[in-house]
PDB file of C-alpha atoms in Angstrom:
ATOM      1  CA  MET A1402      61.040  29.273  44.260  1.00 38.00           C
ATOM      2  CA  CYS A1403      62.214  26.630  46.989  1.00 45.00           C
ATOM      3  CA  VAL A1404      64.209  29.274  49.112  1.00 37.00           C
ATOM      4  CA  ALA A1405      63.747  29.730  52.875  1.00 38.00           C
ATOM      5  CA  GLU A1406      64.509  32.613  55.076  1.00 34.00           C
ATOM      6  CA  GLN A1407      67.378  31.591  57.213  1.00 37.00           C
ATOM      7  CA  LYS A1408      69.745  32.905  59.944  1.00 35.00           C
ATOM      8  CA  ARG A1409      73.614  32.391  60.183  1.00 36.00           C
ATOM      9  CA  GLU A1410      76.314  33.716  61.919  1.00 35.00           C
ATOM     10  CA  LEU A1411      78.916  35.422  59.610  1.00 36.00           C
ATOM     11  CA  LEU A1412      82.473  36.511  59.991  1.00 37.00           C
ATOM     12  CA  ILE A1413      82.637  39.862  58.146  1.00 34.00           C
ATOM     13  CA  PRO A1414      85.750  41.170  56.811  1.00 37.00           C
ATOM     14  CA  THR A1415      86.304  44.892  57.366  1.00 36.00           C
ATOM     15  CA  SER A1416      88.241  47.398  55.292  1.00 36.00           C
ATOM     16  CA  GLY A1417      90.946  47.537  57.923  1.00 37.00           C
ATOM     17  CA  GLY A1418      91.824  43.974  57.727  1.00 37.00           C
ATOM     18  CA  ALA A1419      90.230  43.001  61.052  1.00 36.00           C
ATOM     19  CA  ARG A1420      87.199  40.647  61.269  1.00 36.00           C
ATOM     20  CA  LEU A1421      84.024  41.338  63.032  1.00 35.00           C
ATOM     21  CA  ARG A1422      81.803  38.434  64.116  1.00 37.00           C
ATOM     22  CA  GLY A1423      78.469  39.505  63.234  1.00 38.00           C
ATOM     23  CA  GLN A1424      75.618  38.726  65.443  1.00 36.00           C
ATOM     24  CA  THR A1425      73.087  35.986  64.254  1.00 36.00           C
ATOM     25  CA  VAL A1426      70.804  38.268  61.804  1.00 36.00           C
ATOM     26  CA  PRO A1427      68.409  37.534  59.044  1.00 37.00           C
ATOM     27  CA  LEU A1428      70.047  37.256  55.938  1.00 36.00           C
ATOM     28  CA  LEU A1429      67.013  38.984  54.042  1.00 39.00           C
ATOM     29  CA  GLY A1430      66.918  42.547  54.938  1.00 39.00           C
ATOM     30  CA  VAL A1431      69.910  42.968  56.791  1.00 40.00           C
ATOM     31  CA  THR A1432      70.477  46.189  58.868  1.00 39.00           C
ATOM     32  CA  ALA A1433      73.676  46.936  60.590  1.00 42.00           C
ATOM     33  CA  HIS A1434      75.647  49.980  61.994  1.00 43.00           C
ATOM     34  CA  LEU A1435      78.561  49.730  59.729  1.00 44.00           C
ATOM     35  CA  GLY A1436      80.401  51.741  57.273  1.00 50.00           C
ATOM     36  CA  PRO A1437      79.447  51.980  53.569  1.00 51.00           C
ATOM     37  CA  ARG A1438      82.261  49.515  52.568  1.00 50.00           C
ATOM     38  CA  SER A1439      81.570  47.096  55.423  1.00 48.00           C
ATOM     39  CA  ARG A1440      77.553  46.993  54.384  1.00 48.00           C
ATOM     40  CA  ALA A1441      78.865  46.207  50.918  1.00 52.00           C
ATOM     41  CA  GLU A1442      81.008  43.540  52.233  1.00 50.00           C
ATOM     42  CA  LEU A1443      78.304  42.163  54.260  1.00 42.00           C
ATOM     43  CA  SER A1444      75.807  42.168  51.290  1.00 47.00           C
ATOM     44  CA  ARG A1445      78.401  40.049  49.315  1.00 51.00           C
ATOM     45  CA  TRP A1446      78.608  37.611  52.167  1.00 40.00           C
ATOM     46  CA  ALA A1447      74.746  37.588  52.472  1.00 42.00           C
ATOM     47  CA  ALA A1448      74.360  36.849  49.070  1.00 46.00           C
ATOM     48  CA  ALA A1449      76.502  34.046  49.036  1.00 44.00           C
ATOM     49  CA  ALA A1450      75.080  32.579  52.174  1.00 42.00           C
ATOM     50  CA  LEU A1451      71.673  32.701  50.389  1.00 41.00           C
ATOM     51  CA  ALA A1452      72.869  31.040  47.458  1.00 45.00           C
ATOM     52  CA  MET A1453      74.232  28.323  49.490  1.00 44.00           C
ATOM     53  CA  ALA A1454      70.805  28.002  51.221  1.00 44.00           C
ATOM     54  CA  GLY A1455      69.164  27.886  47.805  1.00 47.00           C
ATOM     55  CA  GLU A1456      71.305  25.152  46.712  1.00 46.00           C
ATOM     56  CA  LEU A1457      69.990  22.913  49.682  1.00 51.00           C
ATOM     57  CA  GLU A1458      66.427  24.063  49.183  1.00 52.00           C
ATOM     58  CA  GLY A1459      66.373  23.559  45.223  1.00 56.00           C
ATOM     59  CA  CYS A1460      63.647  21.136  44.208  1.00 76.00           C
ATOM     60  CA  LYS A1461      65.542  19.704  41.158  1.00 84.00           C
ATOM     61  CA  PRO A1462      68.619  18.970  42.878  1.00 91.00           C
ATOM     62  CA  LEU A1463      66.819  17.153  45.979  1.00 94.00           C
ATOM     63  CA  SER A1464      64.838  15.052  43.725  1.00 93.00           C
ATOM     64  CA  GLY A1465      68.057  13.920  41.878  1.00 94.00           C
ATOM     65  CA  LEU A1466      69.468  13.336  45.577  1.00 96.00           C
ATOM     66  CA  LEU A1467      66.708  11.176  46.423  1.00 96.00           C
ATOM     67  CA  SER A1468      66.856   8.978  43.353  1.00 95.00           C
ATOM     68  CA  GLY A1469      70.581   8.621  43.963  1.00 95.00           C
ATOM     69  CA  LEU A1470      69.779   7.598  47.714  1.00 96.00           C
ATOM     70  CA  ALA A1471      67.139   5.170  46.470  1.00 95.00           C
ATOM     71  CA  GLN A1472      69.435   3.578  44.016  1.00 94.00           C
ATOM     72  CA  ASN A1473      72.343   3.045  46.446  1.00 93.00           C
ATOM     73  CA  ALA A1474      70.254   2.056  49.474  1.00 92.00           C
ATOM     74  CA  PHE A1475      67.277  -0.139  47.688  1.00 92.00           C
ATOM     75  CA  HIS A1476      68.737  -1.128  44.367  1.00 89.00           C
ATOM     76  CA  GLY A1477      72.090  -2.181  45.132  1.00 86.00           C
ATOM     77  CA  ASN A1478      73.707   0.510  42.860  1.00 91.00           C
ATOM     78  CA  SER A1479      77.295   1.093  44.657  1.00 91.00           C
ATOM     79  CA  SER A1480      78.435   3.530  42.126  1.00 93.00           C
ATOM     80  CA  ILE A1481      76.175   6.291  43.653  1.00 93.00           C
ATOM     81  CA  THR A1482      78.716   7.686  46.144  1.00 94.00           C
ATOM     82  CA  GLU A1483      78.444  10.678  48.564  1.00 94.00           C
ATOM     83  CA  GLU A1484      81.106  12.380  46.437  1.00 95.00           C
ATOM     84  CA  LEU A1485      79.303  11.801  43.183  1.00 95.00           C
ATOM     85  CA  LEU A1486      76.010  13.191  44.560  1.00 95.00           C
ATOM     86  CA  HIS A1487      77.804  16.050  45.810  1.00 95.00           C
ATOM     87  CA  SER A1488      80.023  16.983  42.949  1.00 94.00           C
ATOM     88  CA  GLN A1489      76.773  16.517  40.629  1.00 93.00           C
ATOM     89  CA  LEU A1490      74.101  18.129  42.379  1.00 94.00           C
ATOM     90  CA  TYR A1491      75.606  20.425  45.150  1.00 93.00           C
ATOM     91  CA  PRO A1492      78.833  21.384  43.894  1.00 92.00           C
ATOM     92  CA  GLU A1493      78.660  24.829  45.389  1.00 91.00           C
ATOM     93  CA  VAL A1494      77.756  23.490  48.751  1.00 92.00           C
ATOM     94  CA  PRO A1495      80.674  22.798  51.346  1.00 93.00           C
ATOM     95  CA  PRO A1496      81.089  19.223  52.125  1.00 94.00           C
ATOM     96  CA  GLU A1497      80.787  19.851  56.069  1.00 94.00           C
ATOM     97  CA  GLU A1498      77.270  21.384  55.164  1.00 93.00           C
ATOM     98  CA  PHE A1499      76.413  18.780  52.654  1.00 95.00           C
ATOM     99  CA  ARG A1500      77.169  15.682  54.796  1.00 95.00           C
ATOM    100  CA  PRO A1501      74.591  16.112  57.483  1.00 95.00           C
ATOM    101  CA  PHE A1502      72.114  17.311  54.789  1.00 95.00           C
ATOM    102  CA  LEU A1503      72.654  13.979  53.121  1.00 96.00           C
ATOM    103  CA  ALA A1504      72.331  12.010  56.358  1.00 96.00           C
ATOM    104  CA  LYS A1505      69.009  13.873  57.202  1.00 96.00           C
ATOM    105  CA  MET A1506      67.508  12.864  53.631  1.00 96.00           C
ATOM    106  CA  ARG A1507      68.871   9.396  53.904  1.00 96.00           C
ATOM    107  CA  GLY A1508      67.358   8.891  57.172  1.00 95.00           C
ATOM    108  CA  ILE A1509      63.895  10.132  56.225  1.00 96.00           C
ATOM    109  CA  LEU A1510      63.981   8.185  53.061  1.00 96.00           C
ATOM    110  CA  LYS A1511      64.914   5.016  54.876  1.00 95.00           C
ATOM    111  CA  SER A1512      62.182   5.605  57.710  1.00 95.00           C
ATOM    112  CA  ILE A1513      59.520   5.874  54.747  1.00 96.00           C
ATOM    113  CA  ALA A1514      60.477   2.835  53.115  1.00 94.00           C
ATOM    114  CA  SER A1515      61.022   0.528  56.234  1.00 91.00           C
ATOM    115  CA  ALA A1516      57.418   1.575  57.053  1.00 92.00           C
ATOM    116  CA  ASP A1517      56.181   1.369  53.696  1.00 92.00           C
ATOM    117  CA  MET A1518      54.127   4.195  54.359  1.00 95.00           C
ATOM    118  CA  ASP A1519      50.759   4.846  52.529  1.00 94.00           C
ATOM    119  CA  PHE A1520      50.085   8.393  51.408  1.00 92.00           C
ATOM    120  CA  ASN A1521      48.130   9.432  54.765  1.00 94.00           C
ATOM    121  CA  GLN A1522      51.036   8.143  56.773  1.00 95.00           C
ATOM    122  CA  LEU A1523      53.675   9.869  54.571  1.00 96.00           C
ATOM    123  CA  GLU A1524      51.893  13.371  55.005  1.00 96.00           C
ATOM    124  CA  ALA A1525      51.601  12.917  58.850  1.00 96.00           C
ATOM    125  CA  PHE A1526      55.016  12.048  58.847  1.00 96.00           C
ATOM    126  CA  LEU A1527      56.547  14.763  56.529  1.00 96.00           C
ATOM    127  CA  THR A1528      54.172  17.456  58.480  1.00 96.00           C
ATOM    128  CA  ALA A1529      55.957  16.320  61.878  1.00 96.00           C
ATOM    129  CA  GLN A1530      59.331  16.467  60.379  1.00 96.00           C
ATOM    130  CA  THR A1531      58.573  20.182  59.251  1.00 95.00           C
ATOM    131  CA  LYS A1532      57.792  21.214  62.757  1.00 95.00           C
ATOM    132  CA  LYS A1533      60.894  19.442  64.240  1.00 92.00           C
ATOM    133  CA  GLN A1534      63.718  21.722  65.226  1.00 92.00           C
ATOM    134  CA  GLY A1535      66.455  21.072  62.577  1.00 89.00           C
ATOM    135  CA  GLY A1536      63.848  19.215  60.323  1.00 93.00           C
ATOM    136  CA  ILE A1537      62.792  19.912  56.705  1.00 94.00           C
ATOM    137  CA  THR A1538      61.112  22.602  54.979  1.00 93.00           C
ATOM    138  CA  GLY A1539      57.730  22.464  53.477  1.00 93.00           C
ATOM    139  CA  GLU A1540      59.404  22.900  50.009  1.00 93.00           C
ATOM    140  CA  GLN A1541      61.332  19.886  51.022  1.00 94.00           C
ATOM    141  CA  ALA A1542      58.637  17.863  52.229  1.00 95.00           C
ATOM    142  CA  ALA A1543      56.618  18.541  48.972  1.00 95.00           C
ATOM    143  CA  VAL A1544      59.444  17.052  46.807  1.00 95.00           C
ATOM    144  CA  ILE A1545      59.810  14.018  49.001  1.00 96.00           C
ATOM    145  CA  SER A1546      55.993  13.347  48.948  1.00 96.00           C
ATOM    146  CA  LYS A1547      56.099  13.664  45.105  1.00 95.00           C
ATOM    147  CA  PHE A1548      59.268  11.073  45.047  1.00 96.00           C
ATOM    148  CA  TRP A1549      57.712   8.557  47.154  1.00 96.00           C
ATOM    149  CA  LYS A1550      54.349   8.558  45.350  1.00 94.00           C
ATOM    150  CA  SER A1551      56.115   7.829  42.119  1.00 94.00           C
ATOM    151  CA  HIS A1552      58.925   5.272  43.450  1.00 95.00           C
ATOM    152  CA  LYS A1553      56.940   3.664  46.134  1.00 95.00           C
ATOM    153  CA  THR A1554      56.220   0.299  44.059  1.00 93.00           C
ATOM    154  CA  ARG A1555      59.465  -0.106  42.715  1.00 93.00           C
ATOM    155  CA  ILE A1556      61.128   0.450  46.274  1.00 94.00           C
ATOM    156  CA  ARG A1557      58.806  -1.880  47.779  1.00 91.00           C
ATOM    157  CA  GLU A1558      59.521  -4.677  45.210  1.00 87.00           C
ATOM    158  CA  SER A1559      63.152  -4.379  45.467  1.00 87.00           C
ATOM    159  CA  LEU A1560      62.968  -4.546  49.467  1.00 87.00           C
ATOM    160  CA  LEU A1561      60.850  -7.827  49.138  1.00 81.00           C
ATOM    161  CA  ASN A1562      63.160  -9.425  46.685  1.00 75.00           C
ATOM    162  CA  GLN A1563      66.147  -8.564  48.833  1.00 75.00           C
ATOM    163  CA  SER A1564      64.416 -10.052  52.111  1.00 72.00           C
ATOM    164  CA  ARG A1565      64.066 -13.415  50.316  1.00 67.00           C
ATOM    165  CA  TRP A1566      66.729 -15.918  51.259  1.00 64.00           C
ATOM    166  CA  ASP A1567      65.394 -18.942  49.179  1.00 69.00           C
ATOM    167  CA  ASN A1568      63.776 -19.297  45.547  1.00 72.00           C
ATOM    168  CA  GLY A1569      60.708 -17.335  44.922  1.00 75.00           C
ATOM    169  CA  LEU A1570      57.620 -18.264  42.902  1.00 80.00           C
ATOM    170  CA  ARG A1571      57.946 -16.521  39.540  1.00 82.00           C
ATOM    171  CA  GLY A1572      54.859 -18.474  37.773  1.00 87.00           C
ATOM    172  CA  LEU A1573      52.303 -21.068  37.831  1.00 89.00           C
ATOM    173  CA  SER A1574      50.548 -22.813  34.876  1.00 91.00           C
ATOM    174  CA  TRP A1575      48.244 -25.913  34.787  1.00 88.00           C
ATOM    175  CA  ARG A1576      46.181 -27.888  32.454  1.00 90.00           C
ATOM    176  CA  VAL A1577      44.019 -30.820  32.433  1.00 87.00           C
ATOM    177  CA  ASP A1578      45.230 -34.000  30.444  1.00 84.00           C
ATOM    178  CA  GLY A1579      44.349 -37.511  30.047  1.00 76.00           C
ATOM    179  CA  LYS A1580      46.885 -40.116  31.031  1.00 71.00           C
ATOM    180  CA  SER A1581      48.700 -41.799  28.254  1.00 62.00           C
ATOM    181  CA  GLN A1582      50.650 -44.256  30.263  1.00 64.00           C
ATOM    182  CA  SER A1583      50.262 -45.757  33.572  1.00 60.00           C
ATOM    183  CA  ARG A1584      50.933 -49.068  35.743  1.00 65.00           C
ATOM    184  CA  HIS A1585      47.355 -49.920  35.687  1.00 63.00           C
ATOM    185  CA  THR A1586      45.514 -50.336  32.333  1.00 63.00           C
ATOM    186  CA  ALA A1587      42.297 -48.886  34.009  1.00 60.00           C
ATOM    187  CA  GLN A1588      43.817 -45.565  34.724  1.00 64.00           C
ATOM    188  CA  ILE A1589      44.548 -44.948  31.187  1.00 69.00           C
ATOM    189  CA  HIS A1590      43.074 -42.025  29.611  1.00 69.00           C
ATOM    190  CA  THR A1591      41.805 -40.838  32.925  1.00 80.00           C
ATOM    191  CA  PRO A1592      41.863 -37.198  33.579  1.00 84.00           C
ATOM    192  CA  ALA A1593      44.806 -35.553  35.328  1.00 86.00           C
ATOM    193  CA  ALA A1594      45.841 -32.188  36.387  1.00 88.00           C
ATOM    194  CA  ILE A1595      49.276 -31.119  35.358  1.00 90.00           C
ATOM    195  CA  VAL A1596      50.750 -28.262  37.361  1.00 91.00           C
ATOM    196  CA  GLU A1597      54.055 -26.387  36.237  1.00 92.00           C
ATOM    197  CA  LEU A1598      55.862 -24.134  38.960  1.00 90.00           C
ATOM    198  CA  GLU A1599      58.528 -21.615  37.778  1.00 91.00           C
ATOM    199  CA  PHE A1600      61.167 -21.027  40.782  1.00 84.00           C
ATOM    200  CA  GLY A1601      64.011 -18.517  40.766  1.00 81.00           C
ATOM    201  CA  LYS A1602      66.110 -16.099  42.686  1.00 72.00           C
ATOM    202  CA  SER A1603      66.574 -12.448  41.940  1.00 65.00           C
ATOM    203  CA  GLY A1604      69.126 -12.192  38.947  1.00 66.00           C
ATOM    204  CA  GLN A1605      69.488 -16.191  38.360  1.00 76.00           C
ATOM    205  CA  GLU A1606      67.810 -18.163  35.791  1.00 84.00           C
ATOM    206  CA  SER A1607      64.279 -20.004  36.575  1.00 86.00           C
ATOM    207  CA  GLU A1608      64.051 -23.704  37.564  1.00 88.00           C
ATOM    208  CA  PHE A1609      60.923 -25.585  36.850  1.00 91.00           C
ATOM    209  CA  LEU A1610      58.913 -28.298  38.549  1.00 90.00           C
ATOM    210  CA  CYS A1611      56.206 -30.263  36.861  1.00 91.00           C
ATOM    211  CA  LEU A1612      53.379 -32.038  39.263  1.00 89.00           C
ATOM    212  CA  GLU A1613      50.741 -34.450  38.091  1.00 87.00           C
ATOM    213  CA  PHE A1614      47.502 -34.793  40.229  1.00 88.00           C
ATOM    214  CA  ASP A1615      44.695 -37.414  39.878  1.00 85.00           C
ATOM    215  CA  GLU A1616      41.318 -36.795  40.976  1.00 84.00           C
ATOM    216  CA  VAL A1617      42.114 -37.828  44.520  1.00 87.00           C
ATOM    217  CA  LYS A1618      45.087 -35.703  44.956  1.00 89.00           C
ATOM    218  CA  VAL A1619      43.391 -32.690  43.559  1.00 88.00           C
ATOM    219  CA  LYS A1620      40.414 -32.925  46.044  1.00 90.00           C
ATOM    220  CA  GLN A1621      43.096 -33.220  48.913  1.00 92.00           C
ATOM    221  CA  VAL A1622      45.005 -30.273  47.650  1.00 89.00           C
ATOM    222  CA  LEU A1623      41.736 -28.103  47.346  1.00 89.00           C
ATOM    223  CA  LYS A1624      40.738 -29.139  50.920  1.00 93.00           C
ATOM    224  CA  ARG A1625      44.227 -28.083  52.270  1.00 92.00           C
ATOM    225  CA  LEU A1626      43.701 -24.712  50.478  1.00 89.00           C
ATOM    226  CA  SER A1627      40.415 -24.393  52.089  1.00 92.00           C
ATOM    227  CA  GLU A1628      41.670 -25.095  55.340  1.00 92.00           C
ATOM    228  CA  VAL A1629      44.615 -22.525  54.882  1.00 92.00           C
ATOM    229  CA  GLU A1630      41.923 -19.943  53.824  1.00 91.00           C
ATOM    230  CA  GLU A1631      39.910 -20.483  56.854  1.00 90.00           C
ATOM    231  CA  SER A1632      43.067 -20.076  59.307  1.00 90.00           C
ATOM    232  CA  ILE A1633      44.008 -16.624  57.660  1.00 88.00           C
ATOM    233  CA  GLY A1634      40.490 -15.505  57.957  1.00 85.00           C
ATOM    234  CA  THR A1635      40.342 -16.300  61.402  1.00 86.00           C
ATOM    235  CA  LEU A1636      43.687 -14.449  62.206  1.00 84.00           C
ATOM    236  CA  MET A1637      42.488 -11.525  60.257  1.00 79.00           C
ATOM    237  CA  GLN A1638      39.191 -11.386  62.453  1.00 78.00           C
ATOM    238  CA  ALA A1639      41.157 -11.593  65.675  1.00 70.00           C
ATOM    239  CA  ALA A1640      43.362  -8.867  64.670  1.00 57.00           C
TER     240      ALA A1640
END
C-alpha cells in the first residue's frame, strides 16, 4: 500500500459539545487520556484523516495526475484543469490540501522535463526530494520515476516541437538522374543529383523544395559538410 504514517493536529469533538484541540499525535496507534466516547470519536477522526492521507499517497491516482499534468503542460491540452483532476482523481481530498499537492507535483515534473533528466539524474533528484522537508514519499518517488521512464521520449519531442519558431525538416530524399534538358548541348545526359526536402510546422501541411546539383555542386556541398563536421568535432573535444 502507498500509505505513509503521518501526523496531524485534530479538533476533537467531545460528548459535551465542547471541542478539545488535540496535540500533534501519530494517527497510527493513538493513545490519549480521554473518556470512552471521546476515544471513539477520536478514532473516527483518525480514520478519516488516514483515508485522506491515503488519497494523496495512492499510486494509481498519482499516476493519473502526472499524466494529466503532462497533457496540460507539455502537449497543450487545455481541457485538463485543476478542477477536473481534483474531481476525477482526488474527490475526497479538500481543495485547500489538493492545491499545494498539485503545485508540488507540477513543479517536480517541470524540473525533470526542463533538465531532460536521464535515469541516473532522475534517481538522484527524487532521492533528494524524499529527504527534503515537505518533499515527497518513497512511494511517490517510485510512481514519478516509472512515469518519466515511460513518457520521457514523447515529452521531449513535444517540447522540441514547441521550441521551434520556423519550419522544421520532416524528410529528405535524393536520387541520381541524367539531365534531359540544358542550355548547353554538352550537358545533356550528364549525371545530376536531385534532392527533395520536406519542410513543415507542427500541425500544418508540408512544403517541398526540389534542388538539382551537378558534379561540381555536389563536391562543394560535400566539402562544406566536412568542414561543419570538423568544427563540431573541435567543439566537442574542447568541451
